[in-house]
mmCIF file of C-alpha atoms in Angstrom:
data_model
loop_
_atom_site.group_PDB
_atom_site.id
_atom_site.type_symbol
_atom_site.label_atom_id
_atom_site.label_comp_id
_atom_site.label_asym_id
_atom_site.label_seq_id
_atom_site.Cartn_x
_atom_site.Cartn_y
_atom_site.Cartn_z
ATOM 1 C CA UNK V 1 -9.799 32.450 -98.936
ATOM 2 C CA UNK V 2 -10.465 33.282 -95.259
ATOM 3 C CA UNK V 3 -13.314 30.711 -95.297
ATOM 4 C CA UNK V 4 -11.004 27.900 -96.446
ATOM 5 C CA UNK V 5 -10.373 25.086 -93.945
ATOM 6 C CA UNK V 6 -7.398 25.307 -91.605
ATOM 7 C CA UNK V 7 -5.126 22.388 -90.710
ATOM 8 C CA UNK V 8 -2.336 22.559 -88.155
ATOM 9 C CA UNK V 9 0.444 19.980 -88.212
ATOM 10 C CA UNK V 10 2.313 19.551 -84.930
ATOM 11 C CA UNK V 11 4.733 17.032 -83.456
ATOM 12 C CA UNK V 12 3.209 13.776 -82.191
ATOM 13 C CA UNK V 13 4.215 14.558 -78.590
ATOM 14 C CA UNK V 14 2.657 18.014 -78.725
ATOM 15 C CA UNK V 15 5.823 19.274 -77.051
ATOM 16 C CA UNK V 16 6.988 21.774 -79.674
ATOM 17 C CA UNK V 17 6.777 25.290 -78.236
ATOM 18 C CA UNK V 18 6.501 26.585 -81.781
ATOM 19 C CA UNK V 19 3.537 24.385 -82.652
ATOM 20 C CA UNK V 20 2.035 25.460 -79.348
ATOM 21 C CA UNK V 21 2.447 29.122 -80.336
ATOM 22 C CA UNK V 22 0.407 28.595 -83.507
ATOM 23 C CA UNK V 23 -2.186 26.474 -81.673
ATOM 24 C CA UNK V 24 -2.662 29.253 -79.103
ATOM 25 C CA UNK V 25 -2.938 31.857 -81.858
ATOM 26 C CA UNK V 26 -5.684 29.859 -83.563
ATOM 27 C CA UNK V 27 -7.527 29.435 -80.272
ATOM 28 C CA UNK V 28 -7.248 33.119 -79.392
ATOM 29 C CA UNK V 29 -8.735 34.012 -82.768
ATOM 30 C CA UNK V 30 -11.485 31.419 -82.221
ATOM 31 C CA UNK V 31 -10.762 29.818 -85.572
ATOM 32 C CA UNK V 32 -11.896 26.296 -86.365
ATOM 33 C CA UNK V 33 -9.049 24.016 -87.396
ATOM 34 C CA UNK V 34 -8.026 20.383 -87.527
ATOM 35 C CA UNK V 35 -4.961 19.281 -85.583
ATOM 36 C CA UNK V 36 -2.739 16.596 -87.082
ATOM 37 C CA UNK V 37 0.233 14.886 -85.435
ATOM 38 C CA UNK V 38 3.454 14.353 -87.390
ATOM 39 C CA UNK V 39 5.708 11.649 -85.937
ATOM 40 C CA UNK V 40 9.159 13.187 -86.183
ATOM 41 C CA UNK V 41 10.690 10.101 -84.594
ATOM 42 C CA UNK V 42 9.757 7.950 -87.579
ATOM 43 C CA UNK V 43 10.674 10.637 -90.083
ATOM 44 C CA UNK V 44 7.100 11.387 -91.139
ATOM 45 C CA UNK V 45 8.129 14.990 -91.715
ATOM 46 C CA UNK V 46 10.376 13.817 -94.577
ATOM 47 C CA UNK V 47 7.605 12.062 -96.450
ATOM 48 C CA UNK V 48 6.987 13.713 -99.802
ATOM 49 C CA UNK V 49 3.452 14.890 -99.130
ATOM 50 C CA UNK V 50 4.404 16.640 -95.916
ATOM 51 C CA UNK V 51 7.705 17.933 -97.303
ATOM 52 C CA UNK V 52 5.860 19.621 -100.171
ATOM 53 C CA UNK V 53 3.342 21.270 -97.833
ATOM 54 C CA UNK V 54 5.880 22.294 -95.219
ATOM 55 C CA UNK V 55 8.770 23.220 -97.535
ATOM 56 C CA UNK V 56 11.128 23.190 -94.515
ATOM 57 C CA UNK V 57 10.073 19.672 -93.334
ATOM 58 C CA UNK V 58 9.533 21.038 -89.862
ATOM 59 C CA UNK V 59 6.635 21.552 -87.510
ATOM 60 C CA UNK V 60 4.469 23.443 -87.233
ATOM 61 C CA UNK V 61 2.945 23.760 -90.656
ATOM 62 C CA UNK V 62 -0.382 25.469 -91.248
ATOM 63 C CA UNK V 63 -2.461 24.668 -94.299
ATOM 64 C CA UNK V 64 -5.129 27.195 -95.226
ATOM 65 C CA UNK V 65 -7.047 25.881 -98.172
ATOM 66 C CA UNK V 66 -4.467 25.241 -100.880
ATOM 67 C CA UNK V 67 -1.860 27.513 -99.240
ATOM 68 C CA UNK V 68 0.549 26.134 -96.671
ATOM 69 C CA UNK V 69 3.198 27.750 -94.514
ATOM 70 C CA UNK V 70 5.766 26.615 -91.972
ATOM 71 C CA UNK V 71 7.844 28.479 -89.349
ATOM 72 C CA UNK V 72 5.754 29.563 -86.403
ATOM 73 C CA UNK V 73 6.257 33.324 -86.468
ATOM 74 C CA UNK V 74 5.549 33.438 -90.191
ATOM 75 C CA UNK V 75 2.335 31.552 -89.442
ATOM 76 C CA UNK V 76 1.198 33.732 -86.547
ATOM 77 C CA UNK V 77 1.875 36.901 -88.536
ATOM 78 C CA UNK V 78 -0.060 35.410 -91.471
ATOM 79 C CA UNK V 79 -2.964 34.575 -89.174
ATOM 80 C CA UNK V 80 -3.004 38.082 -87.742
ATOM 81 C CA UNK V 81 -3.118 39.635 -91.203
ATOM 82 C CA UNK V 82 -5.633 37.176 -92.638
ATOM 83 C CA UNK V 83 -7.946 37.167 -89.632
ATOM 84 C CA UNK V 84 -7.577 40.663 -88.113
ATOM 85 C CA UNK V 85 -10.281 40.175 -85.488
ATOM 86 C CA UNK V 86 -8.886 39.415 -82.008
ATOM 87 C CA UNK V 87 -5.328 40.581 -82.787
ATOM 88 C CA UNK V 88 -2.495 38.509 -81.339
ATOM 89 C CA UNK V 89 0.172 41.195 -81.808
ATOM 90 C CA UNK V 90 0.175 44.688 -80.260
ATOM 91 C CA UNK V 91 -1.558 47.340 -82.332
ATOM 92 C CA UNK V 92 1.180 49.883 -81.662
ATOM 93 C CA UNK V 93 3.860 49.594 -84.347
ATOM 94 C CA UNK V 94 6.812 49.819 -81.954
ATOM 95 C CA UNK V 95 5.367 47.298 -79.503
ATOM 96 C CA UNK V 96 4.486 44.975 -82.371
ATOM 97 C CA UNK V 97 8.079 45.149 -83.563
ATOM 98 C CA UNK V 98 9.301 44.465 -80.017
ATOM 99 C CA UNK V 99 7.048 41.414 -79.753
ATOM 100 C CA UNK V 100 8.447 40.075 -83.026
ATOM 101 C CA UNK V 101 11.978 40.794 -81.845
ATOM 102 C CA UNK V 102 11.346 38.781 -78.685
ATOM 103 C CA UNK V 103 9.874 35.885 -80.644
ATOM 104 C CA UNK V 104 12.847 35.794 -83.016
ATOM 105 C CA UNK V 105 15.322 35.922 -80.132
ATOM 106 C CA UNK V 106 13.660 33.114 -78.171
ATOM 107 C CA UNK V 107 13.863 30.915 -81.272
ATOM 108 C CA UNK V 108 17.423 31.718 -82.283
ATOM 109 C CA UNK V 109 19.349 32.178 -79.029
ATOM 110 C CA UNK V 110 19.564 30.702 -75.518
ATOM 111 C CA UNK V 111 20.405 27.280 -76.927
ATOM 112 C CA UNK V 112 21.900 25.938 -73.664
ATOM 113 C CA UNK V 113 18.563 26.481 -71.923
ATOM 114 C CA UNK V 114 16.661 24.799 -74.737
ATOM 115 C CA UNK V 115 19.070 21.851 -74.673
ATOM 116 C CA UNK V 116 19.246 21.365 -70.902
ATOM 117 C CA UNK V 117 15.622 22.251 -70.166
ATOM 118 C CA UNK V 118 13.738 20.691 -73.049
ATOM 119 C CA UNK V 119 9.983 21.059 -73.189
ATOM 120 C CA UNK V 120 9.766 17.504 -71.829
ATOM 121 C CA UNK V 121 10.251 19.273 -68.496
ATOM 122 C CA UNK V 122 7.132 21.314 -69.202
ATOM 123 C CA UNK V 123 4.823 18.780 -70.821
ATOM 124 C CA UNK V 124 6.062 15.486 -69.359
ATOM 125 C CA UNK V 125 7.252 16.713 -65.944
ATOM 126 C CA UNK V 126 10.652 15.210 -66.677
ATOM 127 C CA UNK V 127 13.273 16.345 -64.162
ATOM 128 C CA UNK V 128 16.526 17.723 -65.506
ATOM 129 C CA UNK V 129 19.914 17.936 -63.735
ATOM 130 C CA UNK V 130 21.618 21.125 -62.610
ATOM 131 C CA UNK V 131 22.392 23.672 -65.304
ATOM 132 C CA UNK V 132 25.851 23.863 -66.829
ATOM 133 C CA UNK V 133 27.922 27.037 -66.641
ATOM 134 C CA UNK V 134 26.951 27.845 -70.244
ATOM 135 C CA UNK V 135 23.267 27.436 -69.435
ATOM 136 C CA UNK V 136 23.599 29.602 -66.323
ATOM 137 C CA UNK V 137 25.032 32.360 -68.503
ATOM 138 C CA UNK V 138 22.116 31.980 -70.909
ATOM 139 C CA UNK V 139 19.672 32.145 -67.992
ATOM 140 C CA UNK V 140 21.193 35.408 -66.777
ATOM 141 C CA UNK V 141 20.936 36.785 -70.310
ATOM 142 C CA UNK V 142 17.265 35.770 -70.379
ATOM 143 C CA UNK V 143 16.559 37.305 -66.979
ATOM 144 C CA UNK V 144 18.205 40.586 -67.943
ATOM 145 C CA UNK V 145 16.022 40.930 -71.040
ATOM 146 C CA UNK V 146 12.835 39.948 -69.211
ATOM 147 C CA UNK V 147 13.574 42.422 -66.428
ATOM 148 C CA UNK V 148 13.814 45.221 -68.997
ATOM 149 C CA UNK V 149 10.484 44.264 -70.576
ATOM 150 C CA UNK V 150 8.374 43.226 -67.606
ATOM 151 C CA UNK V 151 7.228 45.736 -65.028
ATOM 152 C CA UNK V 152 6.636 44.625 -61.444
ATOM 153 C CA UNK V 153 3.546 42.399 -61.123
ATOM 154 C CA UNK V 154 2.730 42.833 -64.815
ATOM 155 C CA UNK V 155 0.294 40.289 -66.210
ATOM 156 C CA UNK V 156 1.438 40.847 -69.804
ATOM 157 C CA UNK V 157 4.487 42.241 -71.561
ATOM 158 C CA UNK V 158 2.811 45.134 -73.346
ATOM 159 C CA UNK V 159 -0.304 45.933 -71.342
ATOM 160 C CA UNK V 160 -2.521 43.511 -73.241
ATOM 161 C CA UNK V 161 -1.812 39.861 -73.972
ATOM 162 C CA UNK V 162 0.001 39.025 -77.184
ATOM 163 C CA UNK V 163 1.443 35.841 -78.645
ATOM 164 C CA UNK V 164 4.944 36.791 -77.449
ATOM 165 C CA UNK V 165 3.654 36.368 -73.891
ATOM 166 C CA UNK V 166 2.968 32.701 -74.574
ATOM 167 C CA UNK V 167 6.389 32.206 -76.145
ATOM 168 C CA UNK V 168 8.184 33.857 -73.250
ATOM 169 C CA UNK V 169 6.161 31.896 -70.684
ATOM 170 C CA UNK V 170 7.261 28.622 -72.293
ATOM 171 C CA UNK V 171 10.909 29.622 -72.016
ATOM 172 C CA UNK V 172 10.543 30.661 -68.379
ATOM 173 C CA UNK V 173 8.530 27.572 -67.498
ATOM 174 C CA UNK V 174 11.361 25.355 -68.671
ATOM 175 C CA UNK V 175 13.044 26.609 -65.515
ATOM 176 C CA UNK V 176 10.044 27.200 -63.245
ATOM 177 C CA UNK V 177 8.609 23.711 -63.732
ATOM 178 C CA UNK V 178 11.967 22.091 -63.095
ATOM 179 C CA UNK V 179 12.271 23.838 -59.747
ATOM 180 C CA UNK V 180 15.165 26.068 -60.784
ATOM 181 C CA UNK V 181 15.750 29.343 -58.988
ATOM 182 C CA UNK V 182 13.596 31.814 -60.909
ATOM 183 C CA UNK V 183 12.976 35.350 -59.603
ATOM 184 C CA UNK V 184 9.497 35.642 -58.118
ATOM 185 C CA UNK V 185 8.392 38.322 -60.593
ATOM 186 C CA UNK V 186 9.259 36.122 -63.556
ATOM 187 C CA UNK V 187 7.819 32.945 -62.040
ATOM 188 C CA UNK V 188 4.549 34.692 -61.192
ATOM 189 C CA UNK V 189 4.260 36.057 -64.727
ATOM 190 C CA UNK V 190 4.954 32.626 -66.266
ATOM 191 C CA UNK V 191 2.400 30.959 -63.993
ATOM 192 C CA UNK V 192 -0.296 33.507 -64.851
ATOM 193 C CA UNK V 193 0.380 33.097 -68.551
ATOM 194 C CA UNK V 194 0.119 29.322 -68.212
ATOM 195 C CA UNK V 195 -3.376 29.658 -66.757
ATOM 196 C CA UNK V 196 -4.687 31.285 -69.925
ATOM 197 C CA UNK V 197 -7.440 29.130 -71.444
ATOM 198 C CA UNK V 198 -5.834 28.830 -74.879
ATOM 199 C CA UNK V 199 -2.568 27.713 -73.288
ATOM 200 C CA UNK V 200 -4.307 25.192 -71.063
ATOM 201 C CA UNK V 201 -6.054 23.700 -74.086
ATOM 202 C CA UNK V 202 -2.618 22.833 -75.467
ATOM 203 C CA UNK V 203 -1.246 21.727 -72.101
ATOM 204 C CA UNK V 204 -4.151 19.303 -71.615
ATOM 205 C CA UNK V 205 -3.794 17.528 -74.965
ATOM 206 C CA UNK V 206 -3.370 13.763 -74.675
ATOM 207 C CA UNK V 207 0.305 12.862 -75.179
ATOM 208 C CA UNK V 208 1.865 9.473 -75.938
ATOM 209 C CA UNK V 209 4.542 8.170 -73.566
ATOM 210 C CA UNK V 210 8.086 9.252 -74.299
#
């Protein structure tokens, strides 16, 4: 099964932070895969063939041979178990659980930031207006959590890089790349994470105009 071909389905703009997370995981594991764009704007994700593969009709979806899976953290955990070389989660059980906690939180909370600082800011350099009061509260919540996890001048969250570093860097760069006031420690961490080769391979993908 591990030798079966891999196919990653992402949004046509390559702006989904969740598709990016899976793309980076595949790159870090040095796995060969085909990348396919799904045009969400035209409803391609609701077409029967994709709906059957994805189940949730969302991106990303990873197909591995005749097995397919959607939801990015489910995919990255599957990849780490199926291809254990070059782990993308911490080896320590507690740190691995913390990384998964952070991933789940970034996907389920902080909605005002995600709404007012979409990833178009990151991948299309689109400027966004000042944050609302609700978004400012979400930002302070984000900063509090990051401050607890990130030591001064730390390059990674848990000593060695893991996939949660990429996910956190995307969230922080929504603010950094818009020119918002981000504490230097957090901005420096996000910038260093963005320079990682696997991340840059996603950042440099050719994107259609908005």
